[in-house]
Amino acid sequence: MTEQNISEQHGRKLGEIPLSVLDLAPIIEGSTAADALKNSLDLIRHAERWGYHRYWVAEHHNMPGIASSATSVVIGYLAAGTSTIRVGAGGIMLPNHAPLVIAEQFGTLESLYPGRIDLGLGRAPGSDRRTTLALRREINSGEDFPELLQELRNFFDPTATSYHAPVRAVPGEGLNIPIWLLGSSDFSARLAAELGLPFAFAGHFSPDYMDRALTVYRSAFKPSEVLDKPYAMVGVNAIAADTDEEADWLATTMEQQFLNIIRGRTGMIQPPVDLEGKWSEYEKSAVHKQLSSMIKGGPAKVRTQLQQFLDRTGADELILTSMIYDHKARLHSYEIIGEYTKKD
């Protein structure tokens, strides 16, 4: 399916699809994880008022700049501080955990906050090789993810007759918790299509595979008891400000983050800076390639770019991540984009 065909098939406009938030609970230079989590609570409360549909946090480990490693705990904190917005994992890296533990954790969350919890699942470790070994006690690339997923789904299904049927997830069993598959390639796209599950693609850090993964998901989709047609949510980096120039300045924080990844470094989230002379031409090109789908600018420019991104992907929902150093500027970015949740 070509980009033109996707646009012709869907033809939706901003205001006709949900917009959501992906938060990595950034720990900025000079602050603490406690500060980051308080900022996340403040952001989700604003996002709820501004009309965002869901708010996801992601599992990452051994990263000084990210405070959402204990993802289930963070979800509970955020859900407790809000009342209507959906809250979930974008995602839980399932091979890091026993499926029974995740079933119990999310069964507990759903019992506490009924009808508001999402369980997004990924197969990557969410960190480096050494940390993966500390988490999993063995190195694998998620080959057993389909089996782990089935085991997890069986714990939610009271009619399942798998080998662990005598073992019950309490809370969890019998609860209708939406399960999403997350991916940055076409592996999870194929699996989500085969099982008839919703699919979320990590367009914010894997733009090169985005079109292929979405095409694979839609073309191979099989209707299920969960969905009768494919439902694709796409992640995108988005930074909105009062002017294009201010947005470009704020975006240098995210550029530094990706530059550090290229250099094999980790650290706290850095303030905006003039990067001229601070990176090589190769590094600059690599960062810009990684951020090729980033949306940034003043209100008019961002609206145009978001619509172009929607036309390209045919997304049923967009989930936006904004790695901005200043918390007030991050709030303002989501406030600007929140206006696009409303129909013209």
CSV table of C-alpha atoms in Angstrom, one decimal:
chain,number,residue,atom,x,y,z
A,1,MET,CA,0.0,0.0,0.0
A,2,THR,CA,1.6,3.3,-1.1
A,3,GLU,CA,1.6,6.5,0.9
A,4,GLN,CA,-0.9,8.0,-1.6
A,5,ASN,CA,-3.2,5.0,-1.3
A,6,ILE,CA,-3.1,5.3,2.5
A,7,SER,CA,-4.1,8.9,2.3
A,8,GLU,CA,-6.9,8.2,-0.1
A,9,GLN,CA,-8.2,5.3,1.9
A,10,HIS,CA,-8.4,7.2,5.2
A,11,GLY,CA,-8.6,10.9,4.4
A,12,ARG,CA,-9.0,11.9,8.0
A,13,LYS,CA,-8.2,15.2,9.4
A,14,LEU,CA,-6.8,16.3,12.8
A,15,GLY,CA,-9.7,16.5,15.2
A,16,GLU,CA,-11.2,13.3,13.7
A,17,ILE,CA,-8.7,10.9,15.4
A,18,PRO,CA,-7.5,10.7,19.0
A,19,LEU,CA,-4.2,12.3,20.1
A,20,SER,CA,-2.3,10.8,23.0
A,21,VAL,CA,0.8,11.3,25.1
A,22,LEU,CA,3.9,9.1,25.4
A,23,ASP,CA,5.9,10.2,28.5
A,24,LEU,CA,9.4,8.9,29.4
A,25,ALA,CA,9.3,10.8,32.7
A,26,PRO,CA,12.5,12.8,31.8
A,27,ILE,CA,15.0,13.6,34.5
A,28,ILE,CA,16.5,16.9,33.5
A,29,GLU,CA,20.0,18.0,34.5
A,30,GLY,CA,20.0,19.3,38.0
A,31,SER,CA,16.8,17.5,39.1
A,32,THR,CA,15.8,14.2,40.5
A,33,ALA,CA,13.5,11.3,39.6
A,34,ALA,CA,11.1,12.6,42.2
A,35,ASP,CA,10.9,15.9,40.3
A,36,ALA,CA,10.4,14.0,37.0
A,37,LEU,CA,7.5,11.9,38.4
A,38,LYS,CA,5.8,15.0,39.9
A,39,ASN,CA,6.1,16.7,36.4
A,40,SER,CA,4.5,13.6,34.8
A,41,LEU,CA,1.6,13.9,37.2
A,42,ASP,CA,1.2,17.6,36.4
A,43,LEU,CA,1.4,16.9,32.6
A,44,ILE,CA,-1.2,14.1,32.7
A,45,ARG,CA,-3.6,16.3,34.6
A,46,HIS,CA,-3.2,19.0,32.0
A,47,ALA,CA,-3.4,16.4,29.1
A,48,GLU,CA,-6.7,15.2,30.6
A,49,ARG,CA,-8.2,18.7,30.5
A,50,TRP,CA,-6.9,19.4,27.0
A,51,GLY,CA,-8.7,16.4,25.5
A,52,TYR,CA,-5.9,13.8,25.1
A,53,HIS,CA,-7.2,10.3,24.8
A,54,ARG,CA,-4.5,8.2,26.6
A,55,TYR,CA,-1.2,8.7,28.4
A,56,TRP,CA,1.4,6.0,28.2
A,57,VAL,CA,4.7,5.6,30.0
A,58,ALA,CA,7.6,3.4,28.8
A,59,GLU,CA,9.8,0.8,30.5
A,60,HIS,CA,13.5,1.8,30.2
A,61,HIS,CA,16.4,0.7,32.5
A,62,ASN,CA,19.8,1.9,33.5
A,63,MET,CA,19.1,5.4,32.0
A,64,PRO,CA,19.9,8.3,34.3
A,65,GLY,CA,17.5,10.6,32.3
A,66,ILE,CA,14.4,8.4,32.5
A,67,ALA,CA,12.3,7.8,35.6
A,68,SER,CA,9.7,5.3,34.4
A,69,SER,CA,11.6,2.0,34.9
A,70,ALA,CA,9.0,0.7,37.4
A,71,THR,CA,6.3,1.3,34.8
A,72,SER,CA,3.4,-0.4,36.6
A,73,VAL,CA,4.0,1.7,39.7
A,74,VAL,CA,4.2,4.9,37.7
A,75,ILE,CA,0.9,4.0,36.0
A,76,GLY,CA,-0.8,3.6,39.3
A,77,TYR,CA,0.5,7.0,40.5
A,78,LEU,CA,-0.7,8.7,37.4
A,79,ALA,CA,-4.1,7.0,37.3
A,80,ALA,CA,-4.7,7.9,40.9
A,81,GLY,CA,-4.1,11.6,40.1
A,82,THR,CA,-6.6,11.7,37.2
A,83,SER,CA,-10.2,10.6,36.6
A,84,THR,CA,-11.0,10.0,32.9
A,85,ILE,CA,-7.9,9.7,30.7
A,86,ARG,CA,-6.7,6.2,29.8
A,87,VAL,CA,-3.3,5.4,31.4
A,88,GLY,CA,-1.0,2.6,30.3
A,89,ALA,CA,2.3,1.1,29.3
A,90,GLY,CA,4.0,2.0,26.1
A,91,GLY,CA,5.2,-0.4,26.9
A,92,ILE,CA,6.0,-3.2,29.2
A,93,MET,CA,9.0,-5.2,27.8
A,94,LEU,CA,7.4,-8.6,28.4
A,95,PRO,CA,10.6,-10.8,28.1
A,96,ASN,CA,11.9,-8.9,31.2
A,97,HIS,CA,9.1,-10.3,33.3
A,98,ALA,CA,7.2,-13.4,34.2
A,99,PRO,CA,3.8,-13.2,32.5
A,100,LEU,CA,2.0,-14.0,35.8
A,101,VAL,CA,3.6,-11.0,37.4
A,102,ILE,CA,2.4,-8.6,34.6
A,103,ALA,CA,-1.1,-10.2,34.7
A,104,GLU,CA,-1.3,-9.6,38.5
A,105,GLN,CA,0.1,-6.1,38.2
A,106,PHE,CA,-2.2,-4.9,35.5
A,107,GLY,CA,-5.1,-6.9,37.0
A,108,THR,CA,-4.6,-4.8,40.1
A,109,LEU,CA,-4.4,-1.6,38.1
A,110,GLU,CA,-7.6,-2.4,36.2
A,111,SER,CA,-9.3,-3.3,39.5
A,112,LEU,CA,-8.4,0.0,41.0
A,113,TYR,CA,-9.1,2.1,37.9
A,114,PRO,CA,-11.6,0.2,35.9
A,115,GLY,CA,-11.9,0.9,32.2
A,116,ARG,CA,-8.9,3.2,32.1
A,117,ILE,CA,-5.8,0.8,31.8
A,118,ASP,CA,-3.9,-0.2,28.7
A,119,LEU,CA,-1.2,-2.8,28.4
A,120,GLY,CA,1.2,-2.2,25.6
A,121,LEU,CA,3.8,-4.9,25.2
A,122,GLY,CA,7.2,-4.9,23.6
A,123,ARG,CA,9.9,-7.5,23.2
A,124,ALA,CA,13.1,-5.4,23.4
A,125,PRO,CA,14.9,-5.2,26.8
A,126,GLY,CA,14.7,-1.4,27.0
A,127,SER,CA,18.3,-1.1,27.8
A,128,ASP,CA,21.9,-2.2,27.1
A,129,ARG,CA,23.3,-5.8,27.1
A,130,ARG,CA,24.6,-5.7,30.6
A,131,THR,CA,21.3,-4.5,32.0
A,132,THR,CA,19.4,-7.0,30.0
A,133,LEU,CA,21.5,-9.7,31.7
A,134,ALA,CA,20.6,-8.3,35.1
A,135,LEU,CA,16.9,-8.3,34.2
A,136,ARG,CA,16.6,-11.6,32.4
A,137,ARG,CA,19.6,-13.6,33.6
A,138,GLU,CA,20.2,-14.6,30.0
A,139,ILE,CA,20.6,-12.8,26.7
A,140,ASN,CA,17.9,-13.3,24.2
A,141,SER,CA,16.4,-11.1,21.5
A,142,GLY,CA,12.8,-11.8,22.3
A,143,GLU,CA,12.3,-14.9,20.2
A,144,ASP,CA,10.0,-16.3,22.8
A,145,PHE,CA,7.8,-13.2,22.8
A,146,PRO,CA,4.8,-14.9,21.1
A,147,GLU,CA,4.8,-17.7,23.7
A,148,LEU,CA,5.1,-15.3,26.6
A,149,LEU,CA,2.3,-13.2,25.1
A,150,GLN,CA,0.0,-16.3,24.8
A,151,GLU,CA,0.8,-17.2,28.4
A,152,LEU,CA,-0.1,-13.7,29.6
A,153,ARG,CA,-3.3,-13.7,27.6
A,154,ASN,CA,-4.2,-17.1,29.1
A,155,PHE,CA,-3.9,-15.6,32.6
A,156,PHE,CA,-6.6,-13.1,31.7
A,157,ASP,CA,-8.8,-15.7,30.1
A,158,PRO,CA,-10.8,-17.7,32.7
A,159,THR,CA,-11.6,-20.4,30.1
A,160,ALA,CA,-7.9,-21.0,29.1
A,161,THR,CA,-6.8,-24.6,29.4
A,162,SER,CA,-3.1,-24.2,29.1
A,163,TYR,CA,-0.6,-26.0,31.3
A,164,HIS,CA,-0.7,-23.3,34.0
A,165,ALA,CA,-4.6,-23.4,34.3
A,166,PRO,CA,-4.3,-24.3,38.0
A,167,VAL,CA,-2.3,-21.1,38.5
A,168,ARG,CA,-4.6,-18.1,38.5
A,169,ALA,CA,-3.9,-14.4,38.2
A,170,VAL,CA,-5.7,-12.7,41.1
A,171,PRO,CA,-6.5,-9.9,40.3
A,172,GLY,CA,-6.4,-10.3,36.6
A,173,GLU,CA,-8.4,-13.3,35.6
A,174,GLY,CA,-11.5,-12.4,33.7
A,175,LEU,CA,-10.7,-8.7,33.3
A,176,ASN,CA,-10.9,-7.0,29.9
A,177,ILE,CA,-7.6,-5.2,29.7
A,178,PRO,CA,-6.7,-4.0,26.2
A,179,ILE,CA,-3.5,-5.5,25.0
A,180,TRP,CA,-1.5,-3.7,22.4
A,181,LEU,CA,1.7,-4.9,20.6
A,182,LEU,CA,4.4,-2.3,20.2
A,183,GLY,CA,7.1,-2.4,17.5
A,184,SER,CA,9.9,-0.6,15.8
A,185,SER,CA,10.1,-3.1,12.9
A,186,ASP,CA,7.6,-5.5,11.2
A,187,PHE,CA,8.0,-8.4,13.7
A,188,SER,CA,5.3,-7.2,16.1
A,189,ALA,CA,3.3,-5.8,13.2
A,190,ARG,CA,3.0,-9.3,11.8
A,191,LEU,CA,2.1,-10.8,15.2
A,192,ALA,CA,-0.5,-8.1,15.9
A,193,ALA,CA,-2.0,-8.7,12.5
A,194,GLU,CA,-2.1,-12.5,13.0
A,195,LEU,CA,-3.8,-12.1,16.4
A,196,GLY,CA,-6.1,-9.3,15.5
A,197,LEU,CA,-4.7,-6.9,18.1
A,198,PRO,CA,-4.1,-3.1,18.0
A,199,PHE,CA,-0.6,-2.1,17.0
A,200,ALA,CA,1.5,0.8,18.0
A,201,PHE,CA,4.6,1.7,16.0
A,202,ALA,CA,7.6,3.6,17.4
A,203,GLY,CA,7.8,6.2,14.7
A,204,HIS,CA,9.5,8.5,17.1
A,205,PHE,CA,12.8,6.5,17.0
A,206,SER,CA,12.4,4.2,14.0
A,207,PRO,CA,11.1,6.2,11.1
A,208,ASP,CA,12.8,4.2,8.4
A,209,TYR,CA,10.7,1.1,9.2
A,210,MET,CA,7.4,2.9,9.7
A,211,ASP,CA,5.8,2.7,6.3
A,212,ARG,CA,6.7,-1.0,5.9
A,213,ALA,CA,5.5,-2.0,9.3
A,214,LEU,CA,2.1,-0.3,8.9
A,215,THR,CA,1.6,-1.8,5.5
A,216,VAL,CA,2.4,-5.3,6.8
A,217,TYR,CA,0.1,-4.9,9.7
A,218,ARG,CA,-2.9,-3.7,7.6
A,219,SER,CA,-2.4,-6.1,4.7
A,220,ALA,CA,-2.0,-9.2,7.0
A,221,PHE,CA,-4.6,-8.3,9.6
A,222,LYS,CA,-7.1,-11.0,10.6
A,223,PRO,CA,-10.3,-9.9,12.4
A,224,SER,CA,-10.6,-11.2,15.9
A,225,GLU,CA,-12.8,-11.0,19.0
A,226,VAL,CA,-10.7,-7.9,19.9
A,227,LEU,CA,-10.9,-6.0,16.6
A,228,ASP,CA,-12.8,-6.4,13.4
A,229,LYS,CA,-10.4,-4.2,11.5
A,230,PRO,CA,-6.8,-3.0,12.1
A,231,TYR,CA,-6.1,-0.2,14.5
A,232,ALA,CA,-2.7,1.5,14.3
A,233,MET,CA,-1.3,4.1,16.6
A,234,VAL,CA,1.9,5.8,15.6
A,235,GLY,CA,4.4,7.5,17.8
A,236,VAL,CA,6.0,10.8,16.7
A,237,ASN,CA,8.3,13.4,18.3
A,238,ALA,CA,6.5,16.7,18.4
A,239,ILE,CA,7.6,20.1,19.7
A,240,ALA,CA,5.3,23.1,19.5
A,241,ALA,CA,6.1,26.6,20.6
A,242,ASP,CA,4.9,30.1,19.9
A,243,THR,CA,7.4,30.5,17.1
A,244,ASP,CA,9.3,28.3,14.7
A,245,GLU,CA,12.6,29.6,16.1
A,246,GLU,CA,11.7,28.8,19.7
A,247,ALA,CA,10.7,25.3,18.7
A,248,ASP,CA,14.0,24.7,16.9
A,249,TRP,CA,15.8,25.9,20.0
A,250,LEU,CA,13.8,23.6,22.3
A,251,ALA,CA,14.4,20.7,19.9
A,252,THR,CA,18.2,20.8,20.6
A,253,THR,CA,17.5,19.0,23.8
A,254,MET,CA,16.1,16.0,21.9
A,255,GLU,CA,19.0,16.3,19.4
A,256,GLN,CA,21.5,16.0,22.2
A,257,GLN,CA,19.7,13.0,23.5
A,258,PHE,CA,20.0,11.1,20.2
A,259,LEU,CA,23.6,12.4,19.8
A,260,ASN,CA,24.5,10.8,23.1
A,261,ILE,CA,22.9,7.5,22.0
A,262,ILE,CA,25.0,7.6,18.9
A,263,ARG,CA,28.1,8.2,21.1
A,264,GLY,CA,27.1,5.4,23.4
A,265,ARG,CA,26.5,7.7,26.4
A,266,THR,CA,23.7,8.0,28.9
A,267,GLY,CA,22.9,10.9,31.1
A,268,MET,CA,20.3,13.4,32.2
A,269,ILE,CA,18.2,15.5,29.9
A,270,GLN,CA,20.2,18.5,28.8
A,271,PRO,CA,19.0,22.1,28.3
A,272,PRO,CA,18.9,23.6,24.8
A,273,VAL,CA,22.2,24.6,23.4
A,274,ASP,CA,23.7,25.8,20.1
A,275,LEU,CA,25.1,22.5,18.6
A,276,GLU,CA,27.2,24.2,16.0
A,277,GLY,CA,30.7,22.9,16.3
A,278,LYS,CA,29.7,20.3,19.0
A,279,TRP,CA,29.0,17.5,16.6
A,280,SER,CA,30.7,16.1,13.5
A,281,GLU,CA,29.0,16.2,10.1
A,282,TYR,CA,28.5,12.4,10.4
A,283,GLU,CA,26.8,12.8,13.8
A,284,LYS,CA,24.7,15.7,12.7
A,285,SER,CA,23.5,13.7,9.7
A,286,ALA,CA,22.8,10.6,11.8
A,287,VAL,CA,20.8,12.5,14.4
A,288,HIS,CA,18.7,14.3,11.7
A,289,LYS,CA,18.1,10.9,10.0
A,290,GLN,CA,16.9,9.4,13.3
A,291,LEU,CA,14.6,12.4,13.8
A,292,SER,CA,13.5,12.7,10.2
A,293,SER,CA,9.8,12.4,11.2
A,294,MET,CA,10.1,15.0,14.0
A,295,ILE,CA,7.4,17.6,14.0
A,296,LYS,CA,8.4,21.0,15.3
A,297,GLY,CA,7.5,24.7,14.9
A,298,GLY,CA,5.0,27.3,15.7
A,299,PRO,CA,1.2,26.5,15.9
A,300,ALA,CA,0.6,26.8,12.1
A,301,LYS,CA,3.6,24.8,11.1
A,302,VAL,CA,3.0,22.1,13.6
A,303,ARG,CA,-0.6,21.7,12.5
A,304,THR,CA,0.4,21.4,8.9
A,305,GLN,CA,3.2,18.9,9.7
A,306,LEU,CA,0.8,16.8,11.9
A,307,GLN,CA,-1.7,16.6,9.1
A,308,GLN,CA,1.0,15.6,6.6
A,309,PHE,CA,2.1,12.9,9.0
A,310,LEU,CA,-1.4,11.7,9.4
A,311,ASP,CA,-1.9,11.6,5.6
A,312,ARG,CA,1.3,9.6,5.2
A,313,THR,CA,0.6,7.0,7.9
A,314,GLY,CA,-3.2,6.8,7.9
A,315,ALA,CA,-2.9,6.4,11.6
A,316,ASP,CA,-6.0,5.7,13.6
A,317,GLU,CA,-4.4,7.6,16.5
A,318,LEU,CA,-1.2,9.6,17.1
A,319,ILE,CA,0.8,9.4,20.3
A,320,LEU,CA,3.1,12.3,20.8
A,321,THR,CA,6.4,12.5,22.8
A,322,SER,CA,8.0,15.8,23.6
A,323,MET,CA,11.4,15.7,25.2
A,324,ILE,CA,11.6,19.3,26.3
A,325,TYR,CA,13.9,20.5,29.0
A,326,ASP,CA,11.8,23.2,30.6
A,327,HIS,CA,8.6,21.7,32.1
A,328,LYS,CA,6.5,24.8,31.4
A,329,ALA,CA,7.6,24.8,27.8
A,330,ARG,CA,6.7,21.1,27.6
A,331,LEU,CA,3.2,21.8,28.9
A,332,HIS,CA,2.8,24.6,26.4
A,333,SER,CA,3.8,22.3,23.6
A,334,TYR,CA,1.1,19.9,24.5
A,335,GLU,CA,-1.4,22.7,25.1
A,336,ILE,CA,-0.8,24.0,21.5
A,337,ILE,CA,-1.2,20.5,20.0
A,338,GLY,CA,-4.2,19.8,22.3
A,339,GLU,CA,-6.2,22.3,20.2
A,340,TYR,CA,-6.0,19.9,17.3
A,341,THR,CA,-8.0,17.3,19.3
A,342,LYS,CA,-11.0,19.5,18.4
A,343,LYS,CA,-12.9,19.3,15.1
A,344,ASP,CA,-12.8,22.4,13.0
